[in-house]
Amino acid sequence: MEPNLGKDKVKSSSTPVSRCLVCLDKNSCRVVRSRTKLMNNLISRGKPHEAHSIFNNLVEEGHRPTLITYTTLVAALTRQRRFKSIPLLLSEVEENGMKPDSILFNAMINAFSESGNVNDAMKIFRKMEESGCKPTTSTFNTLIKGYGIAGKPEESLKLLELMLQDGNAKPNDRTYNILVRAWCNKKRLDQAWNVVDKMVASGIQPDAVTFNTLARAYAENGETSKAERLMLEMQHNKVNPNERTCGIVVNGYCKEGNMTDALRFVYRMKDLGVNPNLVIFNSLIKGFLNITDTDGVDEVLTLMEEFGIKPDVITFSTIMNAWSSAGLMEKCQEIFDDMIKADIEPDIHSFGILAKGYVRAGDPAKAESLLSFMGKSGVHPNVVIFTTIMSGWCTAGKMEHAWGIFEKMCEMGITPNTKTFETLIWGYGEARQPWKAEDLLHIMEEKGIVPEMRTIELVAEAWRAIGLMDEAMRLLNESKEDPEVILNKAPEQSLETISRKQSLNTSYPNALQIPGVVVSDNGSSAANIRGQMISKRFEFSSESMQNVTRTMCVTRTSALRVQPLVICRRQFQSQVGICRQFENTCRVVYIC
């Protein structure tokens, strides 16, 4: 468990008297050097809180941090998003008899730029100038990036002009690439190209980063064909397209549903001297699944085999999600089990697919059992997993189980979000316990979460559902909304409808979804997707293959080809003998 370091408090190194003789002589202390190195290692391993703790312990032991140590601390605070503590470090450094250098100033400017807080970044910039420390090209690049993140590329251009007037800090290729990205993020491709023109005029040639940024902007704008045509411009400028360039184009076509051009481009990659990687193949698999084209998936798998590329957790998750969306959790679980047998470690998203699938199938107990499995696998559950499980128990009407999951989540130090509370509020509303639903509003405030209007409406609806209109009016009168308007809203705003969205749409932002799956009001899914997935002849044990034969069914065909087959979940549930029929008429193939 991470130590409690205080919200925005950094212990002052000037408070304790230095007890280290080496530090007192203002020499380089071996302990300080080793601890600073340890801090850097912890930050690189994603443990900035521990790095912060190392710094505090160093000070308490009577050592004097160096400028490098303070710069490392800034990096730790940046990762923790504790920006308020950063400006205080300048006076602390000076109190310890040191003068901040450009590296420390740049780290501070970068902290605020990364958060889009360019006003505070500019304050540090001015202090840098006042201290006599000259801004470097890196300083300007960081500020330009900050204005880009803040959505103000026009201000970034002003900084470019300032750089051109400055004799010390001249723009480099990174400067122009940051500007190109800033305009592309605003979908202003015309301005992005103007920056490219400035870049060339200054004697700097656009590189792969420049063209990849432009290509991504075209692809995200649904103009992947223009992104592909950029290849000619790249070659004209003697810039070779790389894997990232090709990945952008393939992914763009896949998102557009243009799988013909996506696959055509993959074959074209050979002429470009670039081999397709796993990311590209996963994009193709997902793209073909999106349009329910199993022949296309089969062709991609054949290509993967030819290139000697094996599937990863994303490939497996895509297939798992297809079974889950079809309501076939037995198959989904078997795919997961075989992924484990293939020595591929599951991630948070693959567990999320299982949890969501079991909740959809009305089996929250199995969803909850995943928590212990996650612990054994070294995967830490997040707020989305917990909220999904809670929604399952709420739908089952077992609020004591839902509340138990909530308590377990809090005990693990995972902060609930608005969706978590709305799930529980709906559950208590369905359980006809609106007073408990209202108590959750106070718990939200205690945890620093301001209830949104829709959250308050959920509680009011819970009161109204049991006939206590006065309580509903009281709650709404305490809000800024007109209670009469809210209580006379259209039916689709009712508690029942919100609950459906709550229980069925607890989804994972990064989990692979299969479009075309329409979830019906009763919680079942009308899956307009293929009810079978794919298998290939990657190295796999005979025992695993025997297990596989009980999983995925496809129409009888050649050993490598997969023909279309649509399974509707409703049909599956209504026809008892369907699985046996599949086993008699189909053969099984699998990705391993």
Coordinates of C-alpha atoms in Angstrom, one line a residue:
M1 CA 0.0 0.0 0.0
E2 CA 1.3 3.4 -0.9
P3 CA 2.3 5.7 1.9
N4 CA 0.1 8.7 2.7
L5 CA 2.2 11.6 1.7
G6 CA -0.5 14.3 2.0
K7 CA -2.4 15.8 -0.9
D8 CA -0.3 18.7 -2.0
K9 CA 2.4 18.9 0.6
V10 CA 6.1 18.6 0.0
K11 CA 8.3 18.4 3.0
S12 CA 10.8 21.2 3.1
S13 CA 14.4 20.2 2.9
S14 CA 15.4 23.4 4.7
T15 CA 13.5 22.6 7.9
P16 CA 15.7 19.8 9.2
V17 CA 19.3 20.6 10.0
S18 CA 21.7 18.8 7.7
R19 CA 23.5 16.1 9.7
C20 CA 25.6 14.8 6.7
L21 CA 29.1 16.2 6.8
V22 CA 29.5 15.7 3.1
C23 CA 26.3 17.6 2.4
L24 CA 27.3 20.4 4.9
D25 CA 30.4 21.0 2.8
K26 CA 28.2 21.2 -0.3
N27 CA 29.9 18.3 -1.9
S28 CA 28.3 15.4 -3.8
C29 CA 27.0 13.0 -1.3
R30 CA 27.0 9.3 -2.3
V31 CA 23.7 8.7 -0.4
V32 CA 22.0 11.5 -2.3
R33 CA 23.3 10.2 -5.6
S34 CA 22.1 6.6 -5.0
R35 CA 18.7 7.8 -3.7
T36 CA 18.3 10.1 -6.7
K37 CA 19.0 7.1 -9.0
L38 CA 16.5 5.0 -7.1
M39 CA 13.9 7.8 -7.5
N40 CA 14.4 7.8 -11.2
N41 CA 14.1 4.0 -11.3
L42 CA 10.8 4.1 -9.4
I43 CA 9.4 6.8 -11.7
S44 CA 10.3 4.7 -14.8
R45 CA 8.5 1.8 -13.2
G46 CA 5.3 3.8 -12.6
K47 CA 5.8 4.4 -8.9
P48 CA 6.1 8.1 -8.5
H49 CA 4.6 8.0 -5.0
E50 CA 7.4 5.8 -3.7
A51 CA 9.9 8.1 -5.4
H52 CA 8.3 11.0 -3.5
S53 CA 8.6 9.1 -0.3
I54 CA 12.3 8.4 -0.9
F55 CA 12.9 12.2 -1.3
N56 CA 11.1 12.9 2.0
N57 CA 13.1 10.3 3.8
L58 CA 16.3 11.7 2.4
V59 CA 15.5 15.1 3.8
E60 CA 14.5 13.7 7.2
E61 CA 17.8 11.9 7.4
G62 CA 19.6 15.2 7.2
H63 CA 20.8 15.1 3.6
R64 CA 20.8 18.0 1.1
P65 CA 19.2 17.2 -2.2
T66 CA 21.0 18.3 -5.3
L67 CA 19.5 20.1 -8.3
I68 CA 19.3 16.7 -10.1
T69 CA 17.3 15.3 -7.1
Y70 CA 14.9 18.3 -7.2
T71 CA 14.5 17.8 -11.0
T72 CA 13.7 14.1 -10.3
L73 CA 11.2 15.2 -7.6
V74 CA 9.4 17.4 -10.2
A75 CA 9.1 14.4 -12.5
A76 CA 7.5 12.4 -9.6
L77 CA 5.1 15.3 -8.8
T78 CA 4.2 15.6 -12.4
R79 CA 3.3 11.9 -12.6
Q80 CA 1.2 12.3 -9.5
R81 CA -0.4 15.4 -11.0
R82 CA 0.4 17.4 -7.8
F83 CA 1.2 20.6 -9.7
K84 CA 0.5 23.0 -6.8
S85 CA 3.6 21.7 -5.0
I86 CA 6.0 22.5 -7.8
P87 CA 6.4 26.3 -7.7
L88 CA 7.3 26.1 -4.0
L89 CA 10.4 24.1 -4.9
L90 CA 12.1 27.1 -6.4
S91 CA 12.3 29.0 -3.1
E92 CA 13.3 25.8 -1.4
V93 CA 16.2 25.3 -3.8
E94 CA 17.4 28.8 -3.3
E95 CA 17.1 28.5 0.5
N96 CA 19.5 25.5 0.2
G97 CA 22.1 27.7 -1.4
M98 CA 21.5 26.5 -5.0
K99 CA 20.6 28.3 -8.2
P100 CA 18.0 26.7 -10.4
D101 CA 19.3 25.7 -13.8
S102 CA 17.6 25.4 -17.1
I103 CA 17.0 21.7 -16.7
L104 CA 15.0 22.2 -13.4
F105 CA 13.1 25.2 -15.0
N106 CA 12.3 23.1 -18.1
A107 CA 11.0 20.2 -15.9
M108 CA 8.7 22.6 -14.1
I109 CA 7.5 24.2 -17.3
N110 CA 6.9 20.7 -18.7
A111 CA 4.8 19.8 -15.7
F112 CA 2.3 22.6 -16.3
S113 CA 2.4 22.2 -20.1
E114 CA 1.5 18.5 -19.9
S115 CA -1.6 19.5 -17.9
G116 CA -2.5 22.2 -20.3
N117 CA -2.0 24.8 -17.6
V118 CA 0.0 27.2 -19.8
N119 CA -0.6 30.2 -17.5
D120 CA 1.4 28.7 -14.7
A121 CA 3.9 27.4 -17.3
M122 CA 4.4 31.0 -18.4
K123 CA 4.9 32.1 -14.8
I124 CA 7.8 29.7 -14.4
F125 CA 9.1 30.8 -17.8
R126 CA 9.2 34.4 -16.6
K127 CA 10.9 33.4 -13.3
M128 CA 13.4 31.6 -15.5
E129 CA 14.2 34.8 -17.4
E130 CA 14.3 36.9 -14.2
S131 CA 16.8 34.6 -12.7
G132 CA 19.1 35.1 -15.6
C133 CA 18.7 31.6 -16.9
K134 CA 18.3 31.7 -20.6
P135 CA 15.5 29.7 -22.2
T136 CA 16.6 26.9 -24.4
T137 CA 15.0 25.4 -27.5
S138 CA 13.7 22.7 -25.2
T139 CA 12.0 25.4 -23.1
F140 CA 10.2 26.9 -26.1
N141 CA 9.2 23.4 -27.4
T142 CA 7.7 22.5 -24.1
L143 CA 5.6 25.8 -24.0
I144 CA 4.6 25.3 -27.6
K145 CA 3.4 21.8 -26.7
G146 CA 1.5 23.2 -23.7
Y147 CA -0.4 25.7 -25.9
G148 CA -1.2 22.8 -28.3
I149 CA -2.6 20.7 -25.5
A150 CA -4.6 23.6 -24.3
G151 CA -6.1 23.9 -27.8
K152 CA -4.3 27.2 -28.6
P153 CA -2.0 26.6 -31.5
E154 CA -2.2 30.2 -32.6
E155 CA -0.3 31.1 -29.3
S156 CA 2.2 28.4 -30.2
L157 CA 2.9 30.3 -33.5
K158 CA 3.7 33.4 -31.5
L159 CA 6.2 31.5 -29.5
L160 CA 7.8 30.3 -32.8
E161 CA 8.1 33.9 -33.9
L162 CA 9.7 34.7 -30.5
M163 CA 12.2 31.9 -31.1
L164 CA 13.1 33.2 -34.5
Q165 CA 13.9 36.5 -32.9
D166 CA 15.9 34.9 -30.1
G167 CA 19.5 34.3 -31.1
N168 CA 20.1 31.5 -28.5
A169 CA 17.1 29.2 -29.0
K170 CA 16.5 28.3 -32.6
P171 CA 13.5 26.1 -33.8
N172 CA 14.4 22.5 -34.6
D173 CA 12.5 19.6 -36.2
R174 CA 10.7 18.9 -33.0
T175 CA 9.5 22.5 -32.7
Y176 CA 7.8 22.3 -36.1
N177 CA 6.5 18.8 -35.5
I178 CA 4.8 19.9 -32.2
L179 CA 3.2 22.7 -34.1
V180 CA 2.0 20.4 -36.9
R181 CA 0.4 18.2 -34.3
A182 CA -1.2 21.1 -32.5
W183 CA -3.0 22.2 -35.7
C184 CA -3.9 18.6 -36.6
N185 CA -5.5 18.2 -33.2
K186 CA -7.7 21.1 -34.1
K187 CA -8.5 19.5 -37.5
R188 CA -6.9 22.5 -39.2
L189 CA -4.9 20.6 -41.9
D190 CA -4.4 23.8 -43.9
Q191 CA -2.6 25.4 -41.0
A192 CA -0.6 22.3 -40.4
W193 CA 0.6 22.4 -44.0
N194 CA 1.5 26.1 -43.5
V195 CA 3.8 25.0 -40.7
V196 CA 5.4 22.4 -42.9
D197 CA 6.1 25.2 -45.5
K198 CA 7.7 27.3 -42.7
M199 CA 9.7 24.2 -41.7
V200 CA 11.1 23.8 -45.2
A201 CA 11.7 27.5 -45.6
S202 CA 13.9 27.4 -42.5
G203 CA 16.1 24.7 -44.0
I204 CA 14.6 21.8 -42.0
Q205 CA 13.2 18.9 -43.9
P206 CA 10.0 17.2 -42.7
D207 CA 10.6 13.7 -41.4
A208 CA 8.6 10.5 -40.7
V209 CA 7.1 12.1 -37.5
T210 CA 5.8 15.1 -39.6
F211 CA 4.2 12.9 -42.2
N212 CA 2.8 10.4 -39.7
T213 CA 1.1 13.2 -37.8
L214 CA -0.5 14.5 -41.0
A215 CA -1.5 11.0 -42.0
R216 CA -3.1 10.3 -38.7
A217 CA -5.1 13.5 -39.0
Y218 CA -6.4 12.6 -42.4
A219 CA -7.3 9.1 -41.2
E220 CA -9.1 10.4 -38.1
N221 CA -11.0 12.7 -40.4
G222 CA -12.2 9.8 -42.5
E223 CA -9.9 10.6 -45.4
T224 CA -7.5 7.6 -45.2
S225 CA -7.0 7.7 -49.0
K226 CA -5.3 11.0 -48.6
A227 CA -3.2 9.6 -45.8
E228 CA -2.1 6.8 -48.2
R229 CA -1.3 9.3 -50.9
L230 CA 1.1 11.0 -48.5
M231 CA 3.4 8.1 -49.1
L232 CA 4.3 9.6 -52.5
E233 CA 5.1 12.9 -50.8
M234 CA 7.3 11.1 -48.3
Q235 CA 9.2 9.3 -51.0
H236 CA 9.6 12.5 -52.9
N237 CA 11.2 14.0 -49.7
K238 CA 13.4 10.8 -49.4
V239 CA 11.5 9.8 -46.2
N240 CA 10.8 6.1 -45.9
P241 CA 7.3 5.1 -44.6
N242 CA 7.7 3.0 -41.4
E243 CA 5.5 0.6 -39.5
R244 CA 3.7 3.4 -37.8
T245 CA 2.9 5.1 -41.1
C246 CA 1.4 1.8 -42.5
G247 CA -0.4 1.1 -39.2
I248 CA -2.1 4.5 -39.4
V249 CA -3.3 3.8 -43.0
V250 CA -4.5 0.3 -42.2
N251 CA -6.3 1.3 -39.1
G252 CA -7.9 4.2 -40.9
Y253 CA -9.4 2.0 -43.6
C254 CA -10.6 -0.5 -40.9
K255 CA -12.4 2.3 -39.0
E256 CA -14.0 3.4 -42.2
G257 CA -15.2 -0.2 -42.9
N258 CA -13.2 -0.2 -46.1
M259 CA -11.6 -3.6 -45.6
T260 CA -10.8 -4.1 -49.3
D261 CA -8.4 -1.2 -49.3
A262 CA -7.1 -2.1 -45.9
L263 CA -6.1 -5.6 -47.1
R264 CA -4.8 -4.2 -50.4
F265 CA -2.5 -1.8 -48.6
V266 CA -1.1 -4.6 -46.4
Y267 CA -0.1 -6.5 -49.6
R268 CA 1.4 -3.2 -50.9
M269 CA 3.6 -2.9 -47.8
K270 CA 6.0 -5.4 -49.2
D271 CA 6.8 -2.9 -52.0
L272 CA 7.4 -0.3 -49.4
G273 CA 9.9 -2.5 -47.6
V274 CA 7.8 -2.7 -44.4
N275 CA 6.5 -5.9 -42.9
P276 CA 3.1 -5.8 -41.2
N277 CA 3.3 -6.2 -37.4
L278 CA 0.9 -7.6 -34.8
V279 CA -0.8 -4.2 -34.3
I280 CA -1.7 -4.1 -38.0
F281 CA -3.0 -7.7 -38.0
N282 CA -5.1 -7.0 -34.9
S283 CA -6.6 -4.0 -36.6
L284 CA -7.5 -6.1 -39.6
I285 CA -9.0 -8.9 -37.5
K286 CA -11.1 -6.4 -35.6
G287 CA -12.1 -4.6 -38.9
F288 CA -13.3 -7.8 -40.5
L289 CA -15.2 -8.9 -37.4
N290 CA -16.9 -5.5 -37.4
I291 CA -18.3 -6.2 -40.8
T292 CA -18.9 -9.9 -40.0
D293 CA -16.5 -11.1 -42.7
T294 CA -15.0 -14.4 -41.5
D295 CA -13.4 -15.0 -44.9
G296 CA -11.4 -11.8 -44.4
V297 CA -10.4 -12.9 -40.8
D298 CA -9.3 -16.2 -42.2
E299 CA -7.1 -14.5 -44.8
V300 CA -5.5 -12.3 -42.1
L301 CA -4.7 -15.3 -40.0
T302 CA -3.1 -17.0 -43.0
L303 CA -1.0 -13.9 -43.5
M304 CA 0.0 -13.9 -39.8
E305 CA 1.1 -17.5 -40.1
E306 CA 3.1 -16.7 -43.2
F307 CA 4.9 -13.8 -41.4
G308 CA 5.5 -16.0 -38.3
I309 CA 3.5 -13.6 -36.1
K310 CA 1.5 -15.1 -33.2
P311 CA -1.6 -13.6 -31.7
D312 CA -1.4 -11.7 -28.4
V313 CA -3.9 -10.8 -25.7
I314 CA -5.7 -8.2 -27.9
T315 CA -6.3 -10.9 -30.6
F316 CA -7.7 -13.2 -28.0
S317 CA -9.8 -10.4 -26.4
T318 CA -11.3 -9.6 -29.8
I319 CA -12.5 -13.2 -30.1
M320 CA -13.7 -13.3 -26.5
N321 CA -15.7 -10.2 -27.0
A322 CA -17.4 -11.7 -30.0
W323 CA -18.6 -14.7 -28.0
S324 CA -19.5 -12.5 -25.0
S325 CA -21.6 -10.1 -27.2
A326 CA -23.4 -13.2 -28.6
G327 CA -24.2 -14.2 -25.1
L328 CA -22.2 -17.4 -25.3
M329 CA -20.1 -17.1 -22.1
E330 CA -19.1 -20.8 -22.1
K331 CA -17.3 -20.2 -25.3
C332 CA -15.9 -16.9 -24.1
Q333 CA -14.5 -18.5 -21.0
E334 CA -12.9 -21.4 -23.0
I335 CA -11.1 -18.8 -25.2
F336 CA -9.9 -17.2 -22.1
D337 CA -8.7 -20.5 -20.6
D338 CA -6.8 -21.4 -23.8
M339 CA -5.2 -18.0 -23.8
I340 CA -3.8 -18.9 -20.4
K341 CA -2.6 -22.2 -21.7
A342 CA -0.8 -20.5 -24.5
D343 CA 1.2 -18.6 -21.8
I344 CA -0.4 -15.3 -22.8
E345 CA -1.1 -13.2 -19.7
P346 CA -4.6 -11.7 -19.5
D347 CA -4.9 -7.9 -19.0
I348 CA -7.6 -5.8 -17.3
H349 CA -9.6 -5.6 -20.6
S350 CA -9.8 -9.4 -21.1
F351 CA -11.0 -9.7 -17.5
G352 CA -13.4 -6.8 -18.2
I353 CA -14.9 -8.7 -21.1
L354 CA -15.5 -11.7 -18.9
A355 CA -17.0 -9.7 -16.1
K356 CA -19.3 -7.8 -18.5
G357 CA -20.4 -11.0 -20.2
Y358 CA -21.3 -12.8 -17.0
V359 CA -23.3 -9.8 -15.8
R360 CA -25.1 -9.7 -19.1
A361 CA -25.8 -13.4 -18.7
G362 CA -27.3 -12.8 -15.2
D363 CA -24.4 -14.5 -13.4
P364 CA -22.9 -11.8 -11.1
A365 CA -21.4 -14.5 -8.8
K366 CA -19.1 -15.7 -11.6
A367 CA -18.2 -12.1 -12.4
E368 CA -17.3 -11.6 -8.8
S369 CA -15.2 -14.7 -8.7
L370 CA -12.9 -13.1 -11.2
L371 CA -11.6 -10.7 -8.5
S372 CA -9.7 -13.5 -6.8
F373 CA -8.4 -14.8 -10.1
M374 CA -7.2 -11.3 -11.0
G375 CA -5.3 -11.1 -7.8
K376 CA -3.5 -14.4 -8.5
S377 CA -2.7 -13.2 -12.0
G378 CA -1.2 -10.0 -10.7
V379 CA -3.9 -7.8 -12.4
H380 CA -5.3 -5.1 -10.2
P381 CA -9.1 -4.6 -10.7
N382 CA -10.2 -1.1 -11.5
V383 CA -13.3 1.0 -10.8
V384 CA -14.9 -0.2 -14.0
I385 CA -14.6 -3.9 -13.1
F386 CA -16.0 -3.3 -9.7
T387 CA -18.9 -1.2 -11.0
T388 CA -19.7 -3.9 -13.6
I389 CA -20.0 -6.5 -10.8
M390 CA -22.1 -4.2 -8.7
S391 CA -24.5 -3.7 -11.6
G392 CA -24.9 -7.4 -11.9
W393 CA -25.9 -7.8 -8.2
C394 CA -28.2 -4.7 -8.5
T395 CA -29.9 -6.3 -11.5
A396 CA -30.3 -9.5 -9.5
G397 CA -31.9 -7.5 -6.6
K398 CA -29.2 -8.5 -4.1
M399 CA -28.1 -5.1 -2.8
E400 CA -26.3 -6.6 0.2
H401 CA -23.9 -8.2 -2.3
A402 CA -23.6 -5.0 -4.3
W403 CA -22.8 -3.0 -1.2
G404 CA -20.2 -5.7 -0.2
I405 CA -18.4 -5.2 -3.5
F406 CA -18.5 -1.4 -3.0
E407 CA -16.9 -1.8 0.5
K408 CA -14.3 -4.2 -0.9
M409 CA -13.4 -1.7 -3.6
C410 CA -12.9 1.1 -1.1
E411 CA -10.8 -1.2 1.2
M412 CA -8.5 -1.8 -1.8
G413 CA -8.0 2.0 -2.2
I414 CA -10.0 2.2 -5.4
T415 CA -12.0 5.4 -5.6
P416 CA -15.6 5.0 -6.8
N417 CA -16.8 7.3 -9.6
T418 CA -20.1 8.8 -10.6
K419 CA -21.1 5.7 -12.6
T420 CA -20.4 3.6 -9.5
F421 CA -22.8 5.6 -7.3
E422 CA -25.5 5.8 -10.0
T423 CA -25.4 2.0 -10.3
L424 CA -26.0 1.6 -6.6
I425 CA -28.6 4.3 -6.5
W426 CA -30.5 2.6 -9.3
G427 CA -30.2 -0.7 -7.4
Y428 CA -31.6 0.7 -4.2
G429 CA -34.4 2.4 -6.3
E430 CA -35.3 -1.0 -7.8
A431 CA -35.2 -2.5 -4.3
R432 CA -37.7 0.2 -3.2
Q433 CA -35.2 1.7 -0.7
P434 CA -34.9 5.3 -1.8
W435 CA -33.6 6.5 1.6
K436 CA -30.5 4.3 1.0
A437 CA -30.2 5.8 -2.5
E438 CA -30.3 9.3 -1.0
D439 CA -27.6 8.4 1.6
L440 CA -25.3 7.7 -1.3
L441 CA -25.5 11.4 -2.3
H442 CA -23.9 12.3 1.0
I443 CA -21.3 9.5 0.6
M444 CA -20.4 11.0 -2.8
E445 CA -19.8 14.4 -1.3
E446 CA -17.7 12.9 1.5
K447 CA -15.5 11.4 -1.2
G448 CA -15.2 14.7 -3.0
I449 CA -17.6 13.8 -5.9
V450 CA -20.2 16.4 -6.7
P451 CA -23.5 14.7 -7.7
E452 CA -24.6 15.5 -11.2
M453 CA -28.2 16.5 -12.0
R454 CA -28.9 13.1 -13.5
T455 CA -27.7 11.4 -10.3
I456 CA -30.1 13.5 -8.2
E457 CA -32.9 12.7 -10.7
L458 CA -32.2 9.0 -10.2
V459 CA -32.8 9.4 -6.4
A460 CA -35.9 11.6 -7.0
E461 CA -37.2 8.9 -9.3
A462 CA -36.7 6.3 -6.6
W463 CA -38.8 8.3 -4.2
R464 CA -41.5 8.8 -6.8
A465 CA -41.5 5.1 -7.7
I466 CA -42.8 4.3 -4.3
G467 CA -45.4 7.1 -4.4
L468 CA -43.6 9.6 -2.2
M469 CA -43.8 12.6 -4.4
D470 CA -43.2 15.1 -1.6
E471 CA -39.7 13.5 -1.0
A472 CA -39.0 13.6 -4.7
M473 CA -40.0 17.3 -4.8
R474 CA -38.0 18.1 -1.7
L475 CA -34.8 16.6 -3.2
L476 CA -35.3 18.4 -6.5
N477 CA -36.1 21.7 -4.8
E478 CA -32.7 21.5 -3.2
S479 CA -31.1 21.4 -6.7
K480 CA -31.1 24.3 -9.1
E481 CA -33.4 22.5 -11.6
D482 CA -37.2 23.1 -11.8
P483 CA -38.8 20.0 -10.2
E484 CA -41.9 20.2 -12.3
V485 CA -39.9 20.0 -15.5
I486 CA -37.9 17.0 -14.2
L487 CA -40.9 15.1 -12.9
N488 CA -42.7 15.5 -16.2
K489 CA -39.8 14.4 -18.4
A490 CA -40.4 12.0 -21.3
P491 CA -40.5 8.3 -20.4
E492 CA -37.1 7.6 -21.8
Q493 CA -35.7 9.5 -18.9
S494 CA -37.4 7.2 -16.4
L495 CA -35.5 5.2 -13.8
E496 CA -36.2 2.0 -15.6
T497 CA -34.6 3.2 -18.8
I498 CA -31.6 4.7 -17.1
S499 CA -31.2 1.4 -15.3
R500 CA -31.0 -0.4 -18.6
K501 CA -28.3 1.8 -19.8
Q502 CA -26.5 1.5 -16.5
S503 CA -26.5 -2.3 -16.3
L504 CA -25.9 -3.0 -20.0
N505 CA -23.5 -0.2 -20.9
T506 CA -20.9 -0.6 -18.1
S507 CA -18.2 -0.9 -20.7
Y508 CA -14.5 -0.7 -21.0
P509 CA -13.1 2.4 -22.8
N510 CA -10.2 0.4 -24.3
A511 CA -11.8 -3.0 -24.6
L512 CA -12.4 -4.2 -28.1
Q513 CA -16.1 -4.0 -29.0
I514 CA -17.9 -5.7 -31.9
P515 CA -20.2 -3.2 -33.6
G516 CA -23.6 -4.4 -34.9
V517 CA -24.6 -5.9 -31.6
V518 CA -27.9 -4.5 -30.4
V519 CA -28.8 -5.1 -26.8
S520 CA -32.5 -5.7 -26.3
D521 CA -34.5 -4.3 -23.4
N522 CA -34.6 -7.5 -21.5
G523 CA -30.9 -7.7 -21.2
S524 CA -30.3 -10.3 -23.9
S525 CA -28.2 -9.4 -27.0
A526 CA -29.5 -9.8 -30.6
A527 CA -26.1 -10.7 -32.0
N528 CA -25.8 -9.9 -35.6
I529 CA -22.3 -11.3 -35.7
R530 CA -20.7 -14.6 -36.6
G531 CA -21.2 -17.1 -33.8
Q532 CA -17.9 -18.8 -34.6
M533 CA -14.3 -17.6 -34.4
I534 CA -11.1 -18.7 -35.9
S535 CA -8.3 -21.2 -35.4
K536 CA -5.0 -21.5 -37.0
R537 CA -2.1 -23.9 -36.9
F538 CA 0.2 -22.0 -34.6
E539 CA 2.2 -24.2 -32.2
F540 CA -0.2 -25.7 -29.8
S541 CA -0.3 -28.9 -27.7
S542 CA -2.6 -31.8 -28.7
E543 CA -4.3 -31.5 -25.3
S544 CA -5.1 -27.9 -26.0
M545 CA -6.4 -28.7 -29.4
Q546 CA -8.7 -31.4 -27.9
N547 CA -10.1 -28.7 -25.6
V548 CA -10.5 -26.4 -28.5
T549 CA -12.7 -28.9 -30.4
R550 CA -15.4 -28.3 -27.8
T551 CA -15.4 -24.5 -28.3
M552 CA -15.8 -22.9 -31.7
C553 CA -18.0 -24.2 -34.4
V554 CA -17.8 -23.2 -38.1
T555 CA -19.4 -24.8 -41.2
R556 CA -17.6 -27.7 -42.6
T557 CA -15.0 -26.6 -45.1
S558 CA -11.3 -26.8 -45.7
A559 CA -8.8 -26.9 -42.9
L560 CA -8.0 -23.2 -43.2
R561 CA -11.1 -21.5 -44.6
V562 CA -13.9 -20.2 -42.4
Q563 CA -17.4 -19.8 -43.9
P564 CA -20.0 -17.4 -42.6
L565 CA -22.4 -18.5 -39.9
V566 CA -24.7 -16.3 -37.9
I567 CA -25.9 -17.3 -34.4
C568 CA -28.7 -15.2 -32.9
R569 CA -28.7 -15.5 -29.1
R570 CA -32.5 -15.6 -29.0
Q571 CA -32.5 -18.5 -31.5
F572 CA -29.8 -20.2 -29.4
Q573 CA -31.9 -20.0 -26.3
S574 CA -35.1 -21.2 -28.0
Q575 CA -33.6 -24.2 -29.7
V576 CA -32.4 -26.7 -27.2
G577 CA -30.5 -29.0 -29.5
I578 CA -28.6 -26.3 -31.4
C579 CA -25.2 -27.0 -29.9
R580 CA -25.5 -30.7 -30.6
Q581 CA -26.5 -29.9 -34.2
F582 CA -23.4 -27.7 -34.6
E583 CA -21.1 -30.4 -33.3
N584 CA -22.5 -32.9 -35.8
T585 CA -22.2 -30.6 -38.8
C586 CA -19.2 -28.3 -38.1
R587 CA -15.5 -28.5 -37.6
V588 CA -13.5 -26.5 -35.1
V589 CA -10.6 -24.2 -35.6
Y590 CA -8.8 -21.9 -33.2
I591 CA -6.2 -19.2 -32.7
C592 CA -3.5 -20.2 -30.3

